[in-house]
Short mmCIF file of N, CA and C in Angstrom, two decimals:
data_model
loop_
_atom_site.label_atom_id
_atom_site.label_comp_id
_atom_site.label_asym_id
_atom_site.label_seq_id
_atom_site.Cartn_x
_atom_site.Cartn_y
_atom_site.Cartn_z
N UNK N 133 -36.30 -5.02 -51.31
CA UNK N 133 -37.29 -4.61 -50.32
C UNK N 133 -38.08 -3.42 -50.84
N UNK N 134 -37.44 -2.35 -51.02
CA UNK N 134 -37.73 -1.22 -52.49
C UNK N 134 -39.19 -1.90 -53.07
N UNK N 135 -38.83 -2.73 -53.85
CA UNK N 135 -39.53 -3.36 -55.28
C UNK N 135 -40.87 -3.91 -54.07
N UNK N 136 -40.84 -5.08 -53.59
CA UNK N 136 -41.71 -5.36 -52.67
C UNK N 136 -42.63 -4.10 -51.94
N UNK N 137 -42.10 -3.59 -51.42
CA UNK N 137 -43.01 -2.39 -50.68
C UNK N 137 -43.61 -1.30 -51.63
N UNK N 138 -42.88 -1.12 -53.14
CA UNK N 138 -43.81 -0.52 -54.18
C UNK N 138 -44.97 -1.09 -54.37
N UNK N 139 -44.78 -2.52 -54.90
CA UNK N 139 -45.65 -3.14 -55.32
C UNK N 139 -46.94 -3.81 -54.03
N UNK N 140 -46.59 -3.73 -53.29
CA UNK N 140 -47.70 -3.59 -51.76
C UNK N 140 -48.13 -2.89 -51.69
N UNK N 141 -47.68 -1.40 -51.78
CA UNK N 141 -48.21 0.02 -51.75
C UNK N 141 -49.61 -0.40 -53.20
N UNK N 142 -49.16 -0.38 -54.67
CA UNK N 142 -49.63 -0.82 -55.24
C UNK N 142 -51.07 -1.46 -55.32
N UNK N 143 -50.57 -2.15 -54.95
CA UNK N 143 -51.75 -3.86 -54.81
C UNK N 143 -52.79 -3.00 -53.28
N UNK N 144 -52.92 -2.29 -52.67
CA UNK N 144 -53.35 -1.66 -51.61
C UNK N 144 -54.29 -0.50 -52.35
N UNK N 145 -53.99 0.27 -53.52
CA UNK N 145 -54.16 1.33 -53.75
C UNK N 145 -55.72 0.81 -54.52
N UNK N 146 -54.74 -0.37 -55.41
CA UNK N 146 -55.80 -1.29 -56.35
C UNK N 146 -57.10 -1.25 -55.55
N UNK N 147 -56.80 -2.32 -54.20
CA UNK N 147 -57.97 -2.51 -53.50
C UNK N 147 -58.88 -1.77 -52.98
N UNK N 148 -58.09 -0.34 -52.60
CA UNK N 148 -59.00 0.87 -52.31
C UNK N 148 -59.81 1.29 -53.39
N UNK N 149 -59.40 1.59 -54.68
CA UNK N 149 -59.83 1.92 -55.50
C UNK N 149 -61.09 1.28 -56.06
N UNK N 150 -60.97 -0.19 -55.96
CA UNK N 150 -62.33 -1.23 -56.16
C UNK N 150 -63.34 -1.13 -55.33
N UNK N 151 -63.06 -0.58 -53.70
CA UNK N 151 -63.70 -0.51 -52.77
C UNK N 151 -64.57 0.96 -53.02
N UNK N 152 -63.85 1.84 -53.60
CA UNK N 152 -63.97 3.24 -53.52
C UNK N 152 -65.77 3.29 -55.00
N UNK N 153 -64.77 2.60 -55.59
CA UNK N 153 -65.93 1.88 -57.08
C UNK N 153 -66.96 1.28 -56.49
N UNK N 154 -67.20 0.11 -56.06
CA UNK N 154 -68.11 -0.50 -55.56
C UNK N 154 -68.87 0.45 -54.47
N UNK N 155 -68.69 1.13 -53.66
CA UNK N 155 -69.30 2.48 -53.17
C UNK N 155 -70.03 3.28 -54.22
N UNK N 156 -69.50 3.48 -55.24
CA UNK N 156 -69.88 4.75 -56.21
C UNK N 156 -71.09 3.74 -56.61
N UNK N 157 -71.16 2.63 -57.23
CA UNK N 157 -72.05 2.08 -58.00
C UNK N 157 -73.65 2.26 -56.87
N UNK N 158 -73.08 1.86 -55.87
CA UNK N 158 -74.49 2.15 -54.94
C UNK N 158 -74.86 3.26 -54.40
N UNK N 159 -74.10 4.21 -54.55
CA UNK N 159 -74.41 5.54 -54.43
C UNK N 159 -74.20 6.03 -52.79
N UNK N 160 -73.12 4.78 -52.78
CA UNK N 160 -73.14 4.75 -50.99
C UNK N 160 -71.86 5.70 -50.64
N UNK N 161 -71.26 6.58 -51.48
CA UNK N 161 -70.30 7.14 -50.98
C UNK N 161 -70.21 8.54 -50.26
N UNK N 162 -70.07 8.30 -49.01
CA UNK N 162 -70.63 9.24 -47.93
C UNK N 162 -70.02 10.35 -47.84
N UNK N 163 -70.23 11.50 -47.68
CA UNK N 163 -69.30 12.52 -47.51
C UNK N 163 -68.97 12.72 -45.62
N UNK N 164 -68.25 13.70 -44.98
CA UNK N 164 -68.64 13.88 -44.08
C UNK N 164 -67.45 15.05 -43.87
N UNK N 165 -68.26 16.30 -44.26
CA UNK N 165 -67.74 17.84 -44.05
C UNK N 165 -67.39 18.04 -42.55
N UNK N 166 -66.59 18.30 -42.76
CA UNK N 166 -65.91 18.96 -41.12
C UNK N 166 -65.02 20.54 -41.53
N UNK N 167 -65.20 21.18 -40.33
CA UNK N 167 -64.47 22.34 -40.65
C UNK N 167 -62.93 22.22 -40.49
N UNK N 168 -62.36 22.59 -41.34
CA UNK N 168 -60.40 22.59 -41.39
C UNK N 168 -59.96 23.56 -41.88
N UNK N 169 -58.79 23.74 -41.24
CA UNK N 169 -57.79 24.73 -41.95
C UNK N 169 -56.90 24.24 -42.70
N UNK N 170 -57.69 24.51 -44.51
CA UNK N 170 -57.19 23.90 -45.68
C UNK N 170 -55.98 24.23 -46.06
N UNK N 171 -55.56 25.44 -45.30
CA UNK N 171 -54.00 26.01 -45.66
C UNK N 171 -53.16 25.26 -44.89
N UNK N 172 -53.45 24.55 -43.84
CA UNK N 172 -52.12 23.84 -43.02
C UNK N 172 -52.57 22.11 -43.48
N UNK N 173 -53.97 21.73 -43.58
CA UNK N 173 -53.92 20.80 -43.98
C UNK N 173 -53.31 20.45 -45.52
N UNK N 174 -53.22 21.38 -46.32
CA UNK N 174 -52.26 21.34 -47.61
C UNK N 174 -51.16 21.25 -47.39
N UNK N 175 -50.20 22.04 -46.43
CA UNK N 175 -48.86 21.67 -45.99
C UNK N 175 -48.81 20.53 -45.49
N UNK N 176 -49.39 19.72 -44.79
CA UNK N 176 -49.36 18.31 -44.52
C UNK N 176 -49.04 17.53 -45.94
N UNK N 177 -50.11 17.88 -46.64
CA UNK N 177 -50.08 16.63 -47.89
C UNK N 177 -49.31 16.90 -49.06
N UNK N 178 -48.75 17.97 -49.04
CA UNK N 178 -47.86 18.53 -49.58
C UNK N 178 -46.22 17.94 -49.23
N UNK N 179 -46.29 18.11 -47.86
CA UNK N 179 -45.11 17.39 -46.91
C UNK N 179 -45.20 16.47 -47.35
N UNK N 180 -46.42 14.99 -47.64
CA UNK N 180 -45.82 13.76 -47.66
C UNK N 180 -46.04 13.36 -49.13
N UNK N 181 -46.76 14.14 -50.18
CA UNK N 181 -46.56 13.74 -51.51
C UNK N 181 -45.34 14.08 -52.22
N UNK N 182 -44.67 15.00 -51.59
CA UNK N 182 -43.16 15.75 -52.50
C UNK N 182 -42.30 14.30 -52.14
N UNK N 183 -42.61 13.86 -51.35
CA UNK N 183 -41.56 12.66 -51.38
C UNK N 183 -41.64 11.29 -52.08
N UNK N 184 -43.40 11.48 -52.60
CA UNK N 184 -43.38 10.62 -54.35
C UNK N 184 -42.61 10.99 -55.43
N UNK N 185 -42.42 12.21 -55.22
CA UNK N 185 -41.35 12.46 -56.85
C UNK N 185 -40.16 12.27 -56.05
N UNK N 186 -39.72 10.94 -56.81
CA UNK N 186 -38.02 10.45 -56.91
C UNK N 186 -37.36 10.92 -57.98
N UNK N 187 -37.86 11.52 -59.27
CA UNK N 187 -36.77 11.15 -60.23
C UNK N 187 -35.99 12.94 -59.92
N UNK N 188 -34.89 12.72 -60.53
CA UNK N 188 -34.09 13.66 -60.27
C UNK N 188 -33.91 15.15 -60.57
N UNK N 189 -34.63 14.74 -61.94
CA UNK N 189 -34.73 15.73 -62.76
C UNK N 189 -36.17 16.77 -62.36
N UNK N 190 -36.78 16.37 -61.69
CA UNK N 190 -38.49 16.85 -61.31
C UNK N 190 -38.20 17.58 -59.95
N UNK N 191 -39.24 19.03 -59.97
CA UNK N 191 -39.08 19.19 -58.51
C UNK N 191 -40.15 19.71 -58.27
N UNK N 192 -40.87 19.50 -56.95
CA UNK N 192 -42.28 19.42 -56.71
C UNK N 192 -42.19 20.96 -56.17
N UNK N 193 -43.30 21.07 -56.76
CA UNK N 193 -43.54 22.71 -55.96
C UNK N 193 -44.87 22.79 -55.49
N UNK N 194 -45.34 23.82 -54.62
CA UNK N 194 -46.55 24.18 -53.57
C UNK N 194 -46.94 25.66 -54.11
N UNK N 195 -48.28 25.57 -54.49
CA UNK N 195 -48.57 26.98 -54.54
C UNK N 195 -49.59 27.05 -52.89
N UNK N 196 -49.56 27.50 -51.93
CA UNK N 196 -50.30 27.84 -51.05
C UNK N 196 -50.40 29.10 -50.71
N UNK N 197 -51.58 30.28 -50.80
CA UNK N 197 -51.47 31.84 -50.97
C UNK N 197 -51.51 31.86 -49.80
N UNK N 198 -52.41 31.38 -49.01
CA UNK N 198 -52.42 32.15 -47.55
C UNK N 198 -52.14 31.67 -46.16
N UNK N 199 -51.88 32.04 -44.99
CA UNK N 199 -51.40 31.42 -44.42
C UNK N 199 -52.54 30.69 -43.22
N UNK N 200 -53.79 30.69 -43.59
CA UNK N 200 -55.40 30.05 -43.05
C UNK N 200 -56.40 30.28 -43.77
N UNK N 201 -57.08 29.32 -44.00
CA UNK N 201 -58.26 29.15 -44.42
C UNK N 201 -59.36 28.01 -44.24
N UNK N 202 -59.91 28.85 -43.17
CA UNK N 202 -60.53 27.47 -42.79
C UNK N 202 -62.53 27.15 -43.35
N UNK N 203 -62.34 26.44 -43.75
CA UNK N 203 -63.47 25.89 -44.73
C UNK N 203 -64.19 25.00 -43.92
N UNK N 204 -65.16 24.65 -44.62
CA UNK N 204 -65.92 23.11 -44.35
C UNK N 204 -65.97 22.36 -45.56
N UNK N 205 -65.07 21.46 -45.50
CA UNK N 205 -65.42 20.15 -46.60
C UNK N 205 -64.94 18.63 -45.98
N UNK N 206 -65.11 17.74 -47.05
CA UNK N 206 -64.67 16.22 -46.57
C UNK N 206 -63.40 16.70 -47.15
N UNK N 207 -62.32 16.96 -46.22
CA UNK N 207 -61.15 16.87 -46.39
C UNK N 207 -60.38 15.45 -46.73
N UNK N 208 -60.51 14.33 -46.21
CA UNK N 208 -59.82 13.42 -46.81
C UNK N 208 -60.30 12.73 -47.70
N UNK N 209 -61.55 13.33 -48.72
CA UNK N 209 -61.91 12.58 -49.89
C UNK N 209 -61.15 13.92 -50.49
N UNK N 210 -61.07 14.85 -50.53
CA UNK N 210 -60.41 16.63 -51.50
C UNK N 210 -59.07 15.70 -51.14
N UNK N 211 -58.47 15.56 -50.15
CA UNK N 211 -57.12 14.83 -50.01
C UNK N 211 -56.90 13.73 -51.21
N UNK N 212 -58.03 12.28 -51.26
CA UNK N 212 -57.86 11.62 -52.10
C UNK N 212 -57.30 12.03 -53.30
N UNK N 213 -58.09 13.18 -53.49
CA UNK N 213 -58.42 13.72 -55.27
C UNK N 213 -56.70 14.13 -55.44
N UNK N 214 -56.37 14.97 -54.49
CA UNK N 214 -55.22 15.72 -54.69
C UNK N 214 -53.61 14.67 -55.03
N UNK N 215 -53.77 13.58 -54.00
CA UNK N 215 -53.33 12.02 -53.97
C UNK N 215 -53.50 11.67 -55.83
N UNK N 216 -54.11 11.67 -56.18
CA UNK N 216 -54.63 10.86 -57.43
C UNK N 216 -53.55 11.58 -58.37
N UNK N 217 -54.26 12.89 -58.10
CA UNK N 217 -53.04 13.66 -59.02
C UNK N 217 -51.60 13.78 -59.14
N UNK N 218 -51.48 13.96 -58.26
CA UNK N 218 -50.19 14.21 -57.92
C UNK N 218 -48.99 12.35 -58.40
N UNK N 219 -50.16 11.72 -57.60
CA UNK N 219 -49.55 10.35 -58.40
C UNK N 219 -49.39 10.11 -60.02
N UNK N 220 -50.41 10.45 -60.46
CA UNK N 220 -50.37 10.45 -62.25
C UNK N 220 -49.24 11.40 -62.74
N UNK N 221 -49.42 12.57 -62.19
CA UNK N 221 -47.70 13.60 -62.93
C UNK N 221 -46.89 12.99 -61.98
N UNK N 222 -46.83 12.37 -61.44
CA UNK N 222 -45.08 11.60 -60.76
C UNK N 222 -45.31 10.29 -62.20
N UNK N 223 -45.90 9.71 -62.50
CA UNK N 223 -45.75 8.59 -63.31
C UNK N 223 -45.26 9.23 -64.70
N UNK N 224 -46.19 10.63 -65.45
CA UNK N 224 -45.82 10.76 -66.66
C UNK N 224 -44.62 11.87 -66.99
N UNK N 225 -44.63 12.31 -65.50
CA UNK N 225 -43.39 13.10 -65.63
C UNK N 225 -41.93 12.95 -65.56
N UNK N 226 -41.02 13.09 -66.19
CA UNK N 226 -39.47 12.67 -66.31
C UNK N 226 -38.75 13.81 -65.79
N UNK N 227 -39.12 14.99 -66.48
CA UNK N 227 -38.06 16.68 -66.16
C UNK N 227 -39.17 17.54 -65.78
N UNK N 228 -38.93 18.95 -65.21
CA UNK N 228 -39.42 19.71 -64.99
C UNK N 228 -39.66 19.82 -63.82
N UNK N 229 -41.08 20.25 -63.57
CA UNK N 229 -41.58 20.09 -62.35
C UNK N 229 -43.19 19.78 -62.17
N UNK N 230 -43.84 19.11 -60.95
CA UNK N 230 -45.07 19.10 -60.46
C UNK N 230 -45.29 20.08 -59.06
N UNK N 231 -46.40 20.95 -59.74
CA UNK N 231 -47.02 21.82 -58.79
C UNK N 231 -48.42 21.72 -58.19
N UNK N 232 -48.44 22.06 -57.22
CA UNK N 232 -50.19 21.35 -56.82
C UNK N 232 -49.98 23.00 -56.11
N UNK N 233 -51.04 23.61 -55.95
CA UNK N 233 -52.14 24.75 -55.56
C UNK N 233 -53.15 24.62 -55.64
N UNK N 234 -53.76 25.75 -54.85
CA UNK N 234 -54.81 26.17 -54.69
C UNK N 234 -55.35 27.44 -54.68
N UNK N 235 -56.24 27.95 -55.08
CA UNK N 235 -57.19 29.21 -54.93
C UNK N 235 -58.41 29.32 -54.03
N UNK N 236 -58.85 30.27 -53.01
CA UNK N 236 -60.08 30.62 -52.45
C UNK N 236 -60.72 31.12 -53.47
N UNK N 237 -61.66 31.22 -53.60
CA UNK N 237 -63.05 31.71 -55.14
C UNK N 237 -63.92 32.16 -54.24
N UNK N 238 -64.84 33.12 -54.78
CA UNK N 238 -65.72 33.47 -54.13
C UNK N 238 -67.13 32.83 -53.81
N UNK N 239 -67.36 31.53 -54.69
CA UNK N 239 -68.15 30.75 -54.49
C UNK N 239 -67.25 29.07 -54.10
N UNK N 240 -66.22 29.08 -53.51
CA UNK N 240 -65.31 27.48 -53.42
C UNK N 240 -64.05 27.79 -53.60
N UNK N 241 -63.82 26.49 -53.96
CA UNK N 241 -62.14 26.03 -53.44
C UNK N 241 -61.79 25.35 -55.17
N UNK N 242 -60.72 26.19 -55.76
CA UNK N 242 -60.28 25.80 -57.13
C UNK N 242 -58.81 25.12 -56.68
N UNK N 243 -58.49 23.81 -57.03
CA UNK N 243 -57.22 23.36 -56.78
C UNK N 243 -56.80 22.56 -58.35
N UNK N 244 -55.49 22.58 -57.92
CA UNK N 244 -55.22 22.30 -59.48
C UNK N 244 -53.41 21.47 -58.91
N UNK N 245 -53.64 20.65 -60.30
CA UNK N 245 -52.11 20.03 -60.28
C UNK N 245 -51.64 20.45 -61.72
N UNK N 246 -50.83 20.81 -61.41
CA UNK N 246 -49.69 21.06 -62.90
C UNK N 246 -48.42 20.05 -63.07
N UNK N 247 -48.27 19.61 -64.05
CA UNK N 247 -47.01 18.84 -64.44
C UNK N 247 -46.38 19.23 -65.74
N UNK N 248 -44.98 18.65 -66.03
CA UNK N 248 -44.26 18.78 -67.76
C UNK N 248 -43.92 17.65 -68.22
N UNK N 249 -45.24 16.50 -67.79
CA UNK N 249 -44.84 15.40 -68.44
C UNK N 249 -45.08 15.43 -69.98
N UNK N 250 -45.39 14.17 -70.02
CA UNK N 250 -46.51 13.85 -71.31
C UNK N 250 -47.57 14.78 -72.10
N UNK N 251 -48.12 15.35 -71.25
CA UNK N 251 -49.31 15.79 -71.73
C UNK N 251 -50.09 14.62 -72.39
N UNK N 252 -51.62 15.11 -72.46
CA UNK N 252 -53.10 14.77 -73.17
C UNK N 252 -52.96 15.11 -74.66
N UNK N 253 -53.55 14.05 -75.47
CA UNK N 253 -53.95 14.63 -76.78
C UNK N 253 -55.18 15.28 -76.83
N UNK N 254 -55.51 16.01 -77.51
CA UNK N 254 -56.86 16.70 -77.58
C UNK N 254 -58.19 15.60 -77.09
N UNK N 255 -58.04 14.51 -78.46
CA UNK N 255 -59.29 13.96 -78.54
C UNK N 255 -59.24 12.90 -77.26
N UNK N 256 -58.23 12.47 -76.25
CA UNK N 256 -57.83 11.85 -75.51
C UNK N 256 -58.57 12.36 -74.29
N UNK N 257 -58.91 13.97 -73.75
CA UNK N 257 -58.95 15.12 -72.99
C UNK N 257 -60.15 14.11 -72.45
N UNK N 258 -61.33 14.47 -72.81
CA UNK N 258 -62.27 13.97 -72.11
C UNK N 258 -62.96 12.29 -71.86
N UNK N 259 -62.19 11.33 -72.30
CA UNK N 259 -62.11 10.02 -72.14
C UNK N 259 -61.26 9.89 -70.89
N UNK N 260 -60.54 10.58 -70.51
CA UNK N 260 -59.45 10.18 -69.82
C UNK N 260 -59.81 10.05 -67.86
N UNK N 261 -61.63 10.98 -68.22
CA UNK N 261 -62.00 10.60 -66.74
C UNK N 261 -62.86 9.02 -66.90
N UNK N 262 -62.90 8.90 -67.74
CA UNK N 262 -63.30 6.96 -67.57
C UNK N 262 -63.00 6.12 -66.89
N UNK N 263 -63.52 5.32 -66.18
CA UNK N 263 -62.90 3.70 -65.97
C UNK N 263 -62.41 3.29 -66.82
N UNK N 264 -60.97 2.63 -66.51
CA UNK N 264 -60.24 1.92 -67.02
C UNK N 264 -59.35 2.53 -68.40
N UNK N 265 -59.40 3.80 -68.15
CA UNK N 265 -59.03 4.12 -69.63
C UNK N 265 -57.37 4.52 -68.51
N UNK N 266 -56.85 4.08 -70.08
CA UNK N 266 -55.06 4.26 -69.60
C UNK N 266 -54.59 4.23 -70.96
N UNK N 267 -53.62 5.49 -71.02
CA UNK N 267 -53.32 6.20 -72.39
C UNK N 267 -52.48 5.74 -72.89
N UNK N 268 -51.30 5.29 -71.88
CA UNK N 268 -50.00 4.54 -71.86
C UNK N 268 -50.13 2.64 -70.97
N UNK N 269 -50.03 1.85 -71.91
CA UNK N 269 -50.32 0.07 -71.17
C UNK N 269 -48.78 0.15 -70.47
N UNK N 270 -47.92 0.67 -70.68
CA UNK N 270 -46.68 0.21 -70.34
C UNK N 270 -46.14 1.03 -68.71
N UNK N 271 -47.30 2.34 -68.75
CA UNK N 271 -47.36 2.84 -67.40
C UNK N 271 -47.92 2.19 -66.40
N UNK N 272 -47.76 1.86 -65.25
CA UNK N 272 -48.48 1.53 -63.90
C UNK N 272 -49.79 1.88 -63.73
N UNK N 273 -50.69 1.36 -63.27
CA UNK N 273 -51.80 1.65 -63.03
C UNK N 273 -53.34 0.77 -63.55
N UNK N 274 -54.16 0.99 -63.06
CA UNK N 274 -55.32 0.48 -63.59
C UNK N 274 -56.22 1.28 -64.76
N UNK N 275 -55.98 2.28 -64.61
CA UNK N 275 -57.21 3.55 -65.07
C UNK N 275 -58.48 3.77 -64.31
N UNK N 276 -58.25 3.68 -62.88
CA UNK N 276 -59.53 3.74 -62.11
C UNK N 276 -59.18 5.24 -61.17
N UNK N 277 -58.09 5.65 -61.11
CA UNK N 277 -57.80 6.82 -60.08
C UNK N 277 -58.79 8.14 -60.94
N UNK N 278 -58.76 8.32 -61.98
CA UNK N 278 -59.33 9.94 -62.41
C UNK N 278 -60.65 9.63 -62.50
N UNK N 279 -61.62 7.97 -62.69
CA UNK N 279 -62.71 8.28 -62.46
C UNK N 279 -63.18 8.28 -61.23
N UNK N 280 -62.41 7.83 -60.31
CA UNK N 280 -62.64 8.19 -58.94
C UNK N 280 -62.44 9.60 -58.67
N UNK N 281 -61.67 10.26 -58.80
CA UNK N 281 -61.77 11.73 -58.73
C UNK N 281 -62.82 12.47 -59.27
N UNK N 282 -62.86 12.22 -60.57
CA UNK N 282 -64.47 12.76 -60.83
C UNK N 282 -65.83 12.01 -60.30
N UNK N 283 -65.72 11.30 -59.88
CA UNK N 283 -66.74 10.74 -58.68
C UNK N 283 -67.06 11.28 -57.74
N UNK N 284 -66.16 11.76 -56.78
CA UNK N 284 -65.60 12.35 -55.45
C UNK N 284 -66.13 14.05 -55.82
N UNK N 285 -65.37 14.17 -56.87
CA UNK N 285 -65.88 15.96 -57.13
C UNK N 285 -67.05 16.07 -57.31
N UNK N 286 -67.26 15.30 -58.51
CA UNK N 286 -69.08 15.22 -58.48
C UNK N 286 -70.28 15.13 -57.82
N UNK N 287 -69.75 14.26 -56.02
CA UNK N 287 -70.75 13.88 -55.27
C UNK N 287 -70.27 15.36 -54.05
N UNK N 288 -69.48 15.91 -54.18
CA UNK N 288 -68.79 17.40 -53.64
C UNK N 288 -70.03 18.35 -54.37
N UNK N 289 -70.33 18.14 -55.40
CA UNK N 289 -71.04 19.23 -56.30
C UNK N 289 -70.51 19.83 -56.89
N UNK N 290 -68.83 19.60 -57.56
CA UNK N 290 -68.20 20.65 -58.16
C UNK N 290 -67.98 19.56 -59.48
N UNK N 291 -66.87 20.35 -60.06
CA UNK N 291 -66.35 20.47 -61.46
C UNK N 291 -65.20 19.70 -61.34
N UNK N 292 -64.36 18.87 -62.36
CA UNK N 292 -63.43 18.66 -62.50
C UNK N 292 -62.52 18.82 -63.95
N UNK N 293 -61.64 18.76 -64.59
CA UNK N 293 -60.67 19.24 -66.08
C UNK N 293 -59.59 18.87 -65.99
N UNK N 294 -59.18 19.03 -67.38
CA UNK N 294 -57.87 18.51 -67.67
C UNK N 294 -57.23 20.01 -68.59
N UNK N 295 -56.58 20.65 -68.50
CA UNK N 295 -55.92 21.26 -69.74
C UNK N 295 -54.74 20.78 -70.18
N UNK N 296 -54.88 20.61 -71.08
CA UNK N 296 -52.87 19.77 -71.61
C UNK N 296 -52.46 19.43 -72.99
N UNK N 297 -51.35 19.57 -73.41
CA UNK N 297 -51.18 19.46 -74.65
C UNK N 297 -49.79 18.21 -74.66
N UNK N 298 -50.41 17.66 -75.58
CA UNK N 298 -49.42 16.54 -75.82
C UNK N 298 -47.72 16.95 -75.87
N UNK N 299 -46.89 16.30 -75.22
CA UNK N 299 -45.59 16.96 -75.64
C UNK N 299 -45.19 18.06 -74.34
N UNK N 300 -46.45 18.50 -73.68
CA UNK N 300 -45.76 19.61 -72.84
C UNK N 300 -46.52 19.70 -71.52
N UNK N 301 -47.12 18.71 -70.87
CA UNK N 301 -47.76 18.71 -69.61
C UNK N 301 -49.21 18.85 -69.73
N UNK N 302 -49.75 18.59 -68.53
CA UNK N 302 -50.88 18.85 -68.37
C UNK N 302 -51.44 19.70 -66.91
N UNK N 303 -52.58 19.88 -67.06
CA UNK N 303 -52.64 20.80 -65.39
C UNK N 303 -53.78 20.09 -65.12
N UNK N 304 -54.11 19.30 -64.27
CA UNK N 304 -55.53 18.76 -64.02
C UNK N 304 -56.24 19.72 -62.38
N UNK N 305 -57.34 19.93 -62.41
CA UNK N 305 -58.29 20.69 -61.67
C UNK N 305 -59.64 20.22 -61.06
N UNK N 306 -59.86 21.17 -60.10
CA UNK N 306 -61.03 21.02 -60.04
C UNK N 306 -61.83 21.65 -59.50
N UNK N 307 -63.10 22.04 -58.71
CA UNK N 307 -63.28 23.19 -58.69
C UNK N 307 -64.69 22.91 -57.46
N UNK N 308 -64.68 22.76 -56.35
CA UNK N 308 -65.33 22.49 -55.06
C UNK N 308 -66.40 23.64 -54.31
N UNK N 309 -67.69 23.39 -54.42
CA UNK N 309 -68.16 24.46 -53.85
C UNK N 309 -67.93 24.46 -52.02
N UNK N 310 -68.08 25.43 -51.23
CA UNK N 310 -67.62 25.50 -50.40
C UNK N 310 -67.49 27.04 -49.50
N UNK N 311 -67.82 27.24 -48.22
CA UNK N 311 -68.37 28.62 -48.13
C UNK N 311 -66.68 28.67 -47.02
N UNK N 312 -66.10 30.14 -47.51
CA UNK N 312 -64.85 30.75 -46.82
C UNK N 312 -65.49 30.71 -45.38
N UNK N 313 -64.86 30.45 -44.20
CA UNK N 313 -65.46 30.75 -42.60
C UNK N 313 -64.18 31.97 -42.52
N UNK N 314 -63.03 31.70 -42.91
CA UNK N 314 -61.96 32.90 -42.01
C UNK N 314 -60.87 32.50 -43.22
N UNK N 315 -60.25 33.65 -43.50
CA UNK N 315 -58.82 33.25 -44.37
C UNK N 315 -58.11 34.66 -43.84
N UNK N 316 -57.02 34.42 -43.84
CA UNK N 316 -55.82 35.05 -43.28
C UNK N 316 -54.90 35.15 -44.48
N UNK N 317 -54.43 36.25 -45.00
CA UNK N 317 -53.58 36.13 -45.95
C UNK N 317 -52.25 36.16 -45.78
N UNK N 318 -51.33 35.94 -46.27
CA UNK N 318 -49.28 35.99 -45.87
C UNK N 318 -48.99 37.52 -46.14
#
């Protein structure tokens, strides 16, 4: 039942992802900013992605600095992005740990995933936001999740990266413009 409901989850993600593509090609992919409090909406997705990392050896960690911050953005496309990530270091990671944070900036919202999988080869670094590119055939996946993320960031108006070295993880980012309304610090 396990195996079945992976592979549904799967075959679901696929279809979003084609759907998400076929949007991008027409330029039809809509934003729709609402104001949220990105510090509790991170504990949400935080809450339900730590329970993608199964393996034993991995342990998910949260950087969240403050205890409100409430912004205006399309939160469940910044959600997607964060989703994307967090799925790729659960796939290439075996030991260590995956961390997802965030930073307030004085011009946006810098969020970042860290892992100690695999890591990127150098010349690998910037191919790797492509369609269809997949570094490993024997890993899961299509190669459509990171150019959807840089899709999503791009039509946001921000930045997206990879830093990583083969052998020792990678930290993938990105970097959202976005004006502070109220932050509360811990």
């Amino acid at each position: 039942i396990r195996i079945i409901h992976n592979n549904c989850d799967m075959l679901l993600r696929l279809i979003n992802d084609i759907l998400v593509l076929s949007n991008m090609d027409a330029n039809a992919m809509q934003l729709t900013p609402e104001r949220v409090d990105f510090s509790q909406e991170f504990d949400d997705i935080c809450q339900s992605l730590c329970q993608r990392v199964q393996e034993p050896g991995v342990e998910f960690q949260k950087d969240n600095p403050v205890d409100s911050l409430v912004i205006e953005i399309d939160n469940r496309r910044i959600q997607q992005v964060i989703t994307n990530f967090v799925t790729n270091a659960v796939k290439y990671t075996q030991q260590g740990h995956i961390k997802i944070g965030y930073k307030a900036e004085p011009d946006g919202l810098y969020i970042y995933c860290e892992d100690t999988g695999t890591g990127i080869a150098r010349e690998d670094r910037e191919r790797i936001f492509e369609r269809f590119v997949k570094l490993n055939n024997y890993v899961q996946g299509t190669g459509l999740g990171l150019s959807i993320c840089k899709a999503i960031v791009e039509r946001c108006n921000g930045t997206i990266g990879v830093e990583s070295e083969l052998g020792k993880g990678s930290t993938f980012w990105f970097r959202i413009p976005c004006e502070v309304i109220e932050k509360v610090k811990k």
